[in-house]
mmCIF file of C-alpha atoms in Angstrom:
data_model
loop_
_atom_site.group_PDB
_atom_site.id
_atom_site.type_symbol
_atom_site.label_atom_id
_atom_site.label_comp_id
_atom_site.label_asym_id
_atom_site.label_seq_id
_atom_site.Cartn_x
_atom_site.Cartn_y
_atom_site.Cartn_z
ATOM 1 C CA UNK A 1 -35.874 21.944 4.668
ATOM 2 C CA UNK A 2 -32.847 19.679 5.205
ATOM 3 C CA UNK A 3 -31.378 19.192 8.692
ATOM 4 C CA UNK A 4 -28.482 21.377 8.076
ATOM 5 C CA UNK A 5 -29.668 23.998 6.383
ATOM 6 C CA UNK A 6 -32.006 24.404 9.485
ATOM 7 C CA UNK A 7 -29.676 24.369 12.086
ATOM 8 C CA UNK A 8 -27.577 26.714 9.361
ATOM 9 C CA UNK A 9 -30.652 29.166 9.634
ATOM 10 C CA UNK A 10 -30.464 28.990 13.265
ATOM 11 C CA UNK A 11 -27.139 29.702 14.266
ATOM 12 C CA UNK A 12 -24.344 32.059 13.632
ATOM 13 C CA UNK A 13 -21.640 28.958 13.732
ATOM 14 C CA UNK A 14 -21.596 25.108 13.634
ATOM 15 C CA UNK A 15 -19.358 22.736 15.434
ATOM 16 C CA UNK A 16 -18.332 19.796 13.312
ATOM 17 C CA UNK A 17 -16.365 16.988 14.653
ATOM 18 C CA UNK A 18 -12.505 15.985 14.618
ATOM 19 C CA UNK A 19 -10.573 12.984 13.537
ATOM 20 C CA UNK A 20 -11.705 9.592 12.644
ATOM 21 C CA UNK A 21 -8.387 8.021 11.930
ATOM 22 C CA UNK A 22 -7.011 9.439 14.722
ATOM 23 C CA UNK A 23 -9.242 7.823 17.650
ATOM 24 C CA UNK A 24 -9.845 4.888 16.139
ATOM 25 C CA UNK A 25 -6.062 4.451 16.292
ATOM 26 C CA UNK A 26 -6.273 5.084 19.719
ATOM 27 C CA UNK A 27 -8.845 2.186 20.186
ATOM 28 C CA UNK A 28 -6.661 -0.325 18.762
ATOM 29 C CA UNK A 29 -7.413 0.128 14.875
ATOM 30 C CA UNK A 30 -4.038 -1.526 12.661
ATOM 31 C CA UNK A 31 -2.307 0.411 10.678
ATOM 32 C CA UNK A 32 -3.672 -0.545 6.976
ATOM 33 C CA UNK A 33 -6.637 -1.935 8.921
ATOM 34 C CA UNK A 34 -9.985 -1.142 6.849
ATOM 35 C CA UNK A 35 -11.896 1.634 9.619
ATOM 36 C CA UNK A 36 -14.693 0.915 7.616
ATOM 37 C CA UNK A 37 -14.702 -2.805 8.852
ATOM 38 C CA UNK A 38 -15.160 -1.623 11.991
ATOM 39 C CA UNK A 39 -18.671 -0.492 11.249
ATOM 40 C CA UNK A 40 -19.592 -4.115 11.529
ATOM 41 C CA UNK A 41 -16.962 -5.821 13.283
ATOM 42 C CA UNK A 42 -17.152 -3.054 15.756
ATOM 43 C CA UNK A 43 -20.091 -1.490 16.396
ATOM 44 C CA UNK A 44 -19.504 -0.346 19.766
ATOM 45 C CA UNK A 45 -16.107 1.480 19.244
ATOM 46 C CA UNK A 46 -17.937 3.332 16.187
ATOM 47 C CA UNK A 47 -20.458 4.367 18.679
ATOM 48 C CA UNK A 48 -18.209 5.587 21.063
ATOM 49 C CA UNK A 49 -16.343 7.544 18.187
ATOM 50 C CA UNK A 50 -19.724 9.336 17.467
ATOM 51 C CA UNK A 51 -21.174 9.874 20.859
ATOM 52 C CA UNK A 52 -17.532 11.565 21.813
ATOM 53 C CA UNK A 53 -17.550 14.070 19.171
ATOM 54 C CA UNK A 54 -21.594 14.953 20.422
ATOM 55 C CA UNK A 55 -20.630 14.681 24.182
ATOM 56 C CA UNK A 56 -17.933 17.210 23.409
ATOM 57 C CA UNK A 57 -20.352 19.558 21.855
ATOM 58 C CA UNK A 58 -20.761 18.640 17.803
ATOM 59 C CA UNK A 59 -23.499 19.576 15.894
ATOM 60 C CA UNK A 60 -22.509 17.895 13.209
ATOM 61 C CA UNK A 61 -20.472 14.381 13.008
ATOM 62 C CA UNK A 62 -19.444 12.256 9.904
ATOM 63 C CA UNK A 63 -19.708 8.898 9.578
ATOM 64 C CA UNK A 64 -16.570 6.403 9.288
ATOM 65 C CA UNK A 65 -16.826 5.347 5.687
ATOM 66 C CA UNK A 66 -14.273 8.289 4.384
ATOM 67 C CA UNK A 67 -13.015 4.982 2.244
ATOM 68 C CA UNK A 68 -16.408 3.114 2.093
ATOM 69 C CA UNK A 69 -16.593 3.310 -1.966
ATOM 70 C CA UNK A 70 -16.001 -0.029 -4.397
ATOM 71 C CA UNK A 71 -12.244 1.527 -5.554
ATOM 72 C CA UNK A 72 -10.877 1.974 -2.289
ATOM 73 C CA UNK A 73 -12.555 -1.353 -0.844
ATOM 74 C CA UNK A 74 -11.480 -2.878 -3.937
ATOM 75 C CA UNK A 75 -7.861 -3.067 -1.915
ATOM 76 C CA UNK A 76 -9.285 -5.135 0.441
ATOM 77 C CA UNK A 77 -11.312 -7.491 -1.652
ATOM 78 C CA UNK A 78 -14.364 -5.856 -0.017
ATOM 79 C CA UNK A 79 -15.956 -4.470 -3.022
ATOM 80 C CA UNK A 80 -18.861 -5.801 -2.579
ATOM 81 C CA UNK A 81 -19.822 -4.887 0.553
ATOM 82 C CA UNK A 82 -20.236 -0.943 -0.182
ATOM 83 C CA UNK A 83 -23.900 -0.230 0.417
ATOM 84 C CA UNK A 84 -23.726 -2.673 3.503
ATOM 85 C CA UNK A 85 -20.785 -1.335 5.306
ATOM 86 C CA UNK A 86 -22.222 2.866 4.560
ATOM 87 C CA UNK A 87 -25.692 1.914 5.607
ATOM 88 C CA UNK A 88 -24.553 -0.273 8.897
ATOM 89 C CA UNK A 89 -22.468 3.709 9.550
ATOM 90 C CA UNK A 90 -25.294 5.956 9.017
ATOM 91 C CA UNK A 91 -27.376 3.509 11.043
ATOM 92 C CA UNK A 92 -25.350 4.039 13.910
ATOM 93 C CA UNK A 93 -24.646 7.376 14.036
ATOM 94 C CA UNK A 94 -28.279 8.126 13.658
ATOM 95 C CA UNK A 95 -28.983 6.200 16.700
ATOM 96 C CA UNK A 96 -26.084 8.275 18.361
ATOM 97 C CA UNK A 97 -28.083 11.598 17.138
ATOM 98 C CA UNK A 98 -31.200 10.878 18.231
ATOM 99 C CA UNK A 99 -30.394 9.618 21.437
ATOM 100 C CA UNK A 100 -28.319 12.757 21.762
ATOM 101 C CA UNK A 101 -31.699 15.035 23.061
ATOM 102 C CA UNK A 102 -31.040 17.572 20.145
ATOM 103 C CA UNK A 103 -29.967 18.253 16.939
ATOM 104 C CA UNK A 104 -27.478 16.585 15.739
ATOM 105 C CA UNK A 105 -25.870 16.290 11.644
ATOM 106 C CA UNK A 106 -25.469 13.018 10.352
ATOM 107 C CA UNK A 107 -23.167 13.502 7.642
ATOM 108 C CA UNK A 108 -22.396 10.671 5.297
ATOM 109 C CA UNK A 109 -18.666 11.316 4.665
ATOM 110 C CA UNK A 110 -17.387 10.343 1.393
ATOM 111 C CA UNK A 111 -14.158 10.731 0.929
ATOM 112 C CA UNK A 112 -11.736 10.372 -2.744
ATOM 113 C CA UNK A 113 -11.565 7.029 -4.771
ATOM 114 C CA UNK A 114 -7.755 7.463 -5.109
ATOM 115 C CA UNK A 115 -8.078 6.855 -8.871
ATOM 116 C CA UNK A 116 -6.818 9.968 -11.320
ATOM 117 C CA UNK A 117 -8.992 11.519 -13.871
ATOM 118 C CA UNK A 118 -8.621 11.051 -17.491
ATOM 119 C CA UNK A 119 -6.741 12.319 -19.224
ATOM 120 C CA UNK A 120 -3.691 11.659 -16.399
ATOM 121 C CA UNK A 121 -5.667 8.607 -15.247
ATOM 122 C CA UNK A 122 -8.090 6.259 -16.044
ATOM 123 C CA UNK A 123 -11.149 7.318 -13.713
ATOM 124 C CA UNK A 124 -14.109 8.425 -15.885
ATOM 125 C CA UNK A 125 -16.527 11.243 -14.616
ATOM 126 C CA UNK A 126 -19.426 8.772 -15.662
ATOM 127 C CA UNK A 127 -17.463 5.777 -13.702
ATOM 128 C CA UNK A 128 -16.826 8.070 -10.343
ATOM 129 C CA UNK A 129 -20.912 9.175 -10.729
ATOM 130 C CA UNK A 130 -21.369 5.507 -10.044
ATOM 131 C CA UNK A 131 -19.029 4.389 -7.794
ATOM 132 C CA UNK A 132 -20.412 7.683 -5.332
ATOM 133 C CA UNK A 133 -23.847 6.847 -6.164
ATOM 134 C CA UNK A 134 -23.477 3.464 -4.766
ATOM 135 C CA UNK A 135 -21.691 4.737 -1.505
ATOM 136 C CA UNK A 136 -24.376 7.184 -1.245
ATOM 137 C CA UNK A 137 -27.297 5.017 -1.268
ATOM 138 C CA UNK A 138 -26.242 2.977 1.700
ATOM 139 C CA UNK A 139 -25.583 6.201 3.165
ATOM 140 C CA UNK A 140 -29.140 7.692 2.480
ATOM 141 C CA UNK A 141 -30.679 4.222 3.429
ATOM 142 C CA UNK A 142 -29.050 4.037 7.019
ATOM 143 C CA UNK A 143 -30.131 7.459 7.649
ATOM 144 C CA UNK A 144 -27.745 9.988 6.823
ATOM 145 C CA UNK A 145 -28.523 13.982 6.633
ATOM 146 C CA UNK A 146 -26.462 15.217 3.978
ATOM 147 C CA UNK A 147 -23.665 13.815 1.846
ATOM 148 C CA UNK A 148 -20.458 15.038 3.123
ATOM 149 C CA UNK A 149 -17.951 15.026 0.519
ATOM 150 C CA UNK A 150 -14.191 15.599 1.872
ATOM 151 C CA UNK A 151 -10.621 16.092 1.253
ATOM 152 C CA UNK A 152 -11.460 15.972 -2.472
ATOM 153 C CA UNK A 153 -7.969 17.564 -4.769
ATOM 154 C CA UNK A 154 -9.531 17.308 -8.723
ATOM 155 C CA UNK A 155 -12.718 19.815 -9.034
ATOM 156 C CA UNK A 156 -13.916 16.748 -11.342
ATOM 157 C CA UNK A 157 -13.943 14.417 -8.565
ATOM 158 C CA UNK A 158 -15.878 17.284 -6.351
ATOM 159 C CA UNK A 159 -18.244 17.127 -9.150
ATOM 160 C CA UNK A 160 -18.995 13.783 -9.521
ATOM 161 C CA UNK A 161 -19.427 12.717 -5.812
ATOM 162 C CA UNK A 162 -21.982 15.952 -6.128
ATOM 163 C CA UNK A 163 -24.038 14.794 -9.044
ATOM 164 C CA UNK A 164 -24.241 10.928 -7.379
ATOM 165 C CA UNK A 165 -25.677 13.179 -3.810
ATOM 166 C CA UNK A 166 -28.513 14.942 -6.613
ATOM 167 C CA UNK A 167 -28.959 10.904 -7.973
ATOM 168 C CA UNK A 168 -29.622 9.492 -4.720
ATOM 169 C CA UNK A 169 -31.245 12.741 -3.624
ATOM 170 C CA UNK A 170 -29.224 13.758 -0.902
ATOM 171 C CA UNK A 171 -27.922 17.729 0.361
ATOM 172 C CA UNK A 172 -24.746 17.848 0.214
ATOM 173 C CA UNK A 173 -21.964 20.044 1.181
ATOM 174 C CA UNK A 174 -18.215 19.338 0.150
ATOM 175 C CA UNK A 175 -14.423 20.240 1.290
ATOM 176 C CA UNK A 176 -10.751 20.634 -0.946
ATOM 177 C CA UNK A 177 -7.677 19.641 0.589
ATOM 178 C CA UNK A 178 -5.309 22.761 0.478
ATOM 179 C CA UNK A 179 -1.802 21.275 0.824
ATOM 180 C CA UNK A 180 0.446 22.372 -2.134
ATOM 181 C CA UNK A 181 1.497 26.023 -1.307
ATOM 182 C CA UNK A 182 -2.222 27.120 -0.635
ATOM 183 C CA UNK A 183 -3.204 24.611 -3.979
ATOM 184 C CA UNK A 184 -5.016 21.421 -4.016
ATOM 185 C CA UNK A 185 -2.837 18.519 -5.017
ATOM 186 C CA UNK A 186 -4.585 19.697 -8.151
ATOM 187 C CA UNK A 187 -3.874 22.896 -8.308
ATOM 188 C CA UNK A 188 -6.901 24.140 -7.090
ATOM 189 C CA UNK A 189 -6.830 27.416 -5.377
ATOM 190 C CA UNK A 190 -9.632 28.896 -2.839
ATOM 191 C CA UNK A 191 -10.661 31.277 -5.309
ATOM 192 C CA UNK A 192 -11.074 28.625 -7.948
ATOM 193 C CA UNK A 193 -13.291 26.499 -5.499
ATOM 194 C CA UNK A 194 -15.256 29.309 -4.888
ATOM 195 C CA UNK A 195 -15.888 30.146 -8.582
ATOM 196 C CA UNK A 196 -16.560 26.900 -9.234
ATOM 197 C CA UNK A 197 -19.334 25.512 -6.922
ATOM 198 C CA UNK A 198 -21.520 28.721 -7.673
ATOM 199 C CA UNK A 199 -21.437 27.742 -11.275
ATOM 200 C CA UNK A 200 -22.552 24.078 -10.074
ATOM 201 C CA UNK A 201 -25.705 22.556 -11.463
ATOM 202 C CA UNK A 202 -26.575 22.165 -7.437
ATOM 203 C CA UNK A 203 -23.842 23.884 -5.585
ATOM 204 C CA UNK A 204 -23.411 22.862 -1.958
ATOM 205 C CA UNK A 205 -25.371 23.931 1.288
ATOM 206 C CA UNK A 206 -21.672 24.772 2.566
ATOM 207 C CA UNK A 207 -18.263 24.298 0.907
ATOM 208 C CA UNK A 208 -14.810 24.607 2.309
ATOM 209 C CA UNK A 209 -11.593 23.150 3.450
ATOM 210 C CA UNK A 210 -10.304 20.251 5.224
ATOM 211 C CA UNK A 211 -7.259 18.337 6.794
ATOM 212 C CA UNK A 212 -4.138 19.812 4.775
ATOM 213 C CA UNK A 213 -0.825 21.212 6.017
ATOM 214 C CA UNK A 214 -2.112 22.895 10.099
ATOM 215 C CA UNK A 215 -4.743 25.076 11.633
ATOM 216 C CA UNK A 216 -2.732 28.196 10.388
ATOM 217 C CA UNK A 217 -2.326 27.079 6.564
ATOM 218 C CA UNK A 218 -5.807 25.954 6.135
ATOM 219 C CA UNK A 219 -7.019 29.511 8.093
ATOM 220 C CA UNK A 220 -5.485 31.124 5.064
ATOM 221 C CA UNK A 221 -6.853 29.466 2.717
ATOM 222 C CA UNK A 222 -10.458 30.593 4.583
ATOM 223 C CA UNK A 223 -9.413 34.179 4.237
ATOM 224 C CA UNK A 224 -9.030 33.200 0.434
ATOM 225 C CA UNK A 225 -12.846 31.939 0.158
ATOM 226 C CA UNK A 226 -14.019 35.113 1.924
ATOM 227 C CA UNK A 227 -12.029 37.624 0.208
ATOM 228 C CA UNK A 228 -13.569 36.511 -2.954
ATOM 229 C CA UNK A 229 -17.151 37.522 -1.306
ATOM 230 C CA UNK A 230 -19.279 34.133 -1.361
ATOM 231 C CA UNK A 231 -22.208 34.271 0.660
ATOM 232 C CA UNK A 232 -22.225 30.494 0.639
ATOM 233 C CA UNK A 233 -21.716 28.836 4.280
ATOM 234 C CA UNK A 234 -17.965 28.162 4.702
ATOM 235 C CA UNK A 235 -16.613 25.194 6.129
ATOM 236 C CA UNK A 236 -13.272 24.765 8.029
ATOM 237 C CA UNK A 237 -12.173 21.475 9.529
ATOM 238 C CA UNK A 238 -8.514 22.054 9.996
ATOM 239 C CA UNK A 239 -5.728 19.617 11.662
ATOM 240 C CA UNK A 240 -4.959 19.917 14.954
ATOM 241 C CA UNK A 241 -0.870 21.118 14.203
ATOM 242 C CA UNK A 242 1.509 19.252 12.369
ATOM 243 C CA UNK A 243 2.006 15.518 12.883
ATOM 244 C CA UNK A 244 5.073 14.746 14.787
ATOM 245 C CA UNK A 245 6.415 11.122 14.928
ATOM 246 C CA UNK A 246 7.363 10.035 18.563
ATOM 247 C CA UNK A 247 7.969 7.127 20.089
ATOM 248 C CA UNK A 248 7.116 4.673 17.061
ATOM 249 C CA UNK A 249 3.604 6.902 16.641
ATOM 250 C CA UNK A 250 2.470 9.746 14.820
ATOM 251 C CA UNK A 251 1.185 12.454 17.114
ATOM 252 C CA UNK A 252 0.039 15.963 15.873
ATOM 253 C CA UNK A 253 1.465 18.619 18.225
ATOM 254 C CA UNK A 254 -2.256 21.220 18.318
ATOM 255 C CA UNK A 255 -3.283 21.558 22.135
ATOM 256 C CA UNK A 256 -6.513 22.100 23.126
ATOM 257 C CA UNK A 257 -6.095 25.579 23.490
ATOM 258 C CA UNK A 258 -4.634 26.334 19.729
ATOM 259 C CA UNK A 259 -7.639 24.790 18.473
ATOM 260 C CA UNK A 260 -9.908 26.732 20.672
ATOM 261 C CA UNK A 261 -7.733 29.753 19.175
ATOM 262 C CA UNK A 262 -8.337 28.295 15.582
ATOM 263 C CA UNK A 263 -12.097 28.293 16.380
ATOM 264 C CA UNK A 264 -12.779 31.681 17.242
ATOM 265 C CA UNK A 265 -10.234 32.539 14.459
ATOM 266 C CA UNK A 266 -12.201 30.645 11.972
ATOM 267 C CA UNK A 267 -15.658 31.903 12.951
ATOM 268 C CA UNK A 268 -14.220 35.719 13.103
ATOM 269 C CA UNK A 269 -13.639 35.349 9.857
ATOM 270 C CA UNK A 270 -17.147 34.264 8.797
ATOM 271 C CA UNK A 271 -16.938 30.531 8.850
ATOM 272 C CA UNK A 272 -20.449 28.985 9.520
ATOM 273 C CA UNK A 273 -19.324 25.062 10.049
ATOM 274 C CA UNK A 274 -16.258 24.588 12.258
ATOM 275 C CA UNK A 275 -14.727 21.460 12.978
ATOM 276 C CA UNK A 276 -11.075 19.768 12.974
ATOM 277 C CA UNK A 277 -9.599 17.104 11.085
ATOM 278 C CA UNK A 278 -6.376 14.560 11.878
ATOM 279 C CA UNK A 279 -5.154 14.738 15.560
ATOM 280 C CA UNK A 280 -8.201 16.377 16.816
ATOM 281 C CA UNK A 281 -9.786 14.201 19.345
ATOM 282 C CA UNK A 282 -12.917 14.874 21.849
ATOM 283 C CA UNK A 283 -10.565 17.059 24.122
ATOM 284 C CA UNK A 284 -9.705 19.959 21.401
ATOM 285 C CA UNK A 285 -13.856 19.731 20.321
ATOM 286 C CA UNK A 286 -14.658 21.125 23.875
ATOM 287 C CA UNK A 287 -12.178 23.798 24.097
ATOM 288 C CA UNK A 288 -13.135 24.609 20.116
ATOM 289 C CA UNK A 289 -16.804 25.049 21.693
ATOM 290 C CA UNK A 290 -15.825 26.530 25.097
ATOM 291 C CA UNK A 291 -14.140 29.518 23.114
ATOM 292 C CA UNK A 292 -16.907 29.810 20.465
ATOM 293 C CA UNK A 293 -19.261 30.002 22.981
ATOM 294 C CA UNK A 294 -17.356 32.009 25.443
ATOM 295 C CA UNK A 295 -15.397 34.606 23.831
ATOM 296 C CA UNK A 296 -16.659 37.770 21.756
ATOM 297 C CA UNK A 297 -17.284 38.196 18.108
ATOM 298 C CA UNK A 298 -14.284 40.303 16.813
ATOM 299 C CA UNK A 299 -12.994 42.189 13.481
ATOM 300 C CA UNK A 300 -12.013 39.300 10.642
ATOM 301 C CA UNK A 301 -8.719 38.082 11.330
ATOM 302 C CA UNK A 302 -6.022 39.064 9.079
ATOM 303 C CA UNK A 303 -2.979 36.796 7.513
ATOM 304 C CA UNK A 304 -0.335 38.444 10.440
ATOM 305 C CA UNK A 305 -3.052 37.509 12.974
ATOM 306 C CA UNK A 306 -3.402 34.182 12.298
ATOM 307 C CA UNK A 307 0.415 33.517 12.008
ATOM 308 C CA UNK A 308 0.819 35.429 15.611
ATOM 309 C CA UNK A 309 -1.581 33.266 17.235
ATOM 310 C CA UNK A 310 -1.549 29.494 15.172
ATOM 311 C CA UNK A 311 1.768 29.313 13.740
ATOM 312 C CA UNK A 312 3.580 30.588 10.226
ATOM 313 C CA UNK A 313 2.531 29.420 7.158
ATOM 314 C CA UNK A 314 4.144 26.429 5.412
ATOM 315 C CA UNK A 315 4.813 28.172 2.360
ATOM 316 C CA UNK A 316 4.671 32.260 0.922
ATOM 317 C CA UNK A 317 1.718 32.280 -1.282
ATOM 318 C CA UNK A 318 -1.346 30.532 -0.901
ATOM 319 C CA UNK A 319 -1.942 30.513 -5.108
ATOM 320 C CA UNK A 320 -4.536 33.200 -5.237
ATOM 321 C CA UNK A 321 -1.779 35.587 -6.459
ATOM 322 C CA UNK A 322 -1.175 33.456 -9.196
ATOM 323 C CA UNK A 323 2.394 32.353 -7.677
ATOM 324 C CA UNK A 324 2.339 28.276 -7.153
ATOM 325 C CA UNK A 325 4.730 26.143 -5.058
ATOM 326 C CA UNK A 326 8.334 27.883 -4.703
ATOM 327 C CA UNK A 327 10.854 26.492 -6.999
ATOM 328 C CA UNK A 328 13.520 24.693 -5.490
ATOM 329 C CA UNK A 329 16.929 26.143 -6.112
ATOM 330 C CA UNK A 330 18.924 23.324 -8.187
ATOM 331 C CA UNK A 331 22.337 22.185 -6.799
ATOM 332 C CA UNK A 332 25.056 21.581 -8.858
ATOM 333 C CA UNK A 333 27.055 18.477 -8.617
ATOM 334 C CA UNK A 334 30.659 18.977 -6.295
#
């Protein structure tokens, strides 16, 4: 069995990390900056990055090559250096897992190419297989648990990073960005992802959502997975509020305690892997596992609760009821 799906077997709820972006800024990372060059360049601030998020009481931690794949390196002339710069990641965070004196994830994060699909693009499915497969093999060779495939939009690029994981024979376990009115940029609902990974040659050991609008938004689209009645591990990694800009710098506005309030949320309503996403730094990971650990199971939350205690919801429907993003009203011309 597979390192997640034991610690899966073993507990009622996982924590997963928070940001990478987000404290890497904070260690001096340039904007438009490569984090992936970091992974060489360096190795101790990537090691400080993964030993926060297990200090602060994660299970499971990704590794910093969301944009470690030939097209997105491609923008930096770094191409080439795919399997070196994913394999040099995984290396290091398993040495940050092992030395943490239990068990920790290593998950190989592999994030979109930011090419569309044919026919609205020019990205092949047989062209993304390879590009992923690539990535995935330097993860797999530095040591990395599962293949964790994030903040996908188009199910066919969720498909393809899956069947490179099943190449390279890695688990894997995926998220959908939920950011268009309860859609994928897409149009992906969370009733169509959870249709669609069951009907998956391998379907994931967990499957979910990440990063999106806030804590609130992606909460709904959680109640969206379970309502349709999967029994397949959910995942939530949700942002830590809305990004603010002050003082020249982006800052998202979720304290410690609204993400411990997510948490609980999240897990009451039968989420197995819990993490956050942008803005949520080592601080909001130990009051997310302080209140996991500390307060009572209760009754599944419902969509007033969530908006009472996280915020209201960026839009009215989240697209399950067939509604998509409200129509602006057109203004005439004084």
């Amino acid at each position: 069995m597979d390192a997640l799906s034991k610690l899966l077997s073993t507990r009622d709820w996982l924590l997963a990390d928070g940001a990478t972006g987000t404290n890497l800024f904070n260690m001096g990372l340039s904007s438009g900056e490569p984090p992936e060059f970091w992974n060489t360049d360096q190795p101790q601030n990537i090691r400080k990055l993964y030993k926060a998020a297990v200090d602060a009481g994660s299970d499971i931690f990704l590794t910093n090559t969301f944009g470690g794949n030939a097209a997105r390196l491609k923008l930096h002339q770094a191409q080439g250096r795919v399997h070196e710069l994913n394999k040099v990641a995984a290396e290091l965070g398993r040495e940050i897992a092992d030395a943490s004196g239990r068990v920790v994830v290593v998950a190989g994060s592999v994030g979109p190419t930011g090419e569309i699909f044919q026919p609205m693009g020019t990205m092949t499915h047989a062209l993304a297989v390879e590009i992923f497969t690539e990535q995935m093999e330097g993860l797999k060779a530095g040591g990395a648990d599962v293949a964790w495939i994030e903040t996908m939009s188009a199910f066919e690029e969720y498909a393809a990073a899956a069947e490179a994981a099943q190449a390279v024979g890695l688990p894997w376990a995926g998220t959908m960005s939920f950011d268009t009115a309860g859609r994928t940029m897409m149009g992906i609902t969370s009733a169509d992802l959870a249709k669609k990974v069951e009907g998956m040659a391998v379907p994931p050991l967990a499957f979910g959502a990440n990063c999106g609008v806030g804590a609130s938004d992606l909460m709904r689209t959680v109640l969206g997975f379970a309502a349709t009645g999967t029994t397949r591990p959910l995942i939530a990694k949700g942002n830590a509020g809305i990004p603010k800009y002050h003082e020249g710098h982006i800052h998202y506005d979720g304290t410690p305690e609204l993400m411990g309030e997510y948490a609980v949320l999240a897990r009451d309503a039968g989420v197995k892997i819990i993490g956050g996403c942008c803005g949520t730094m080592p601080e909001h990971l130990a009051a997310m596992r302080h209140a996991l650990e500390t307060r009572p199971r209760g009754p599944a939350p419902t969509a007033e609760d969530i908006q009472a205690k996280l915020g209201a919801f960026s839009s009215a429907s989240d697209g399950t009821d067939g509604n998509g993003p409200e129509k602006r009203e057109r203004r005439r011309r004084g």
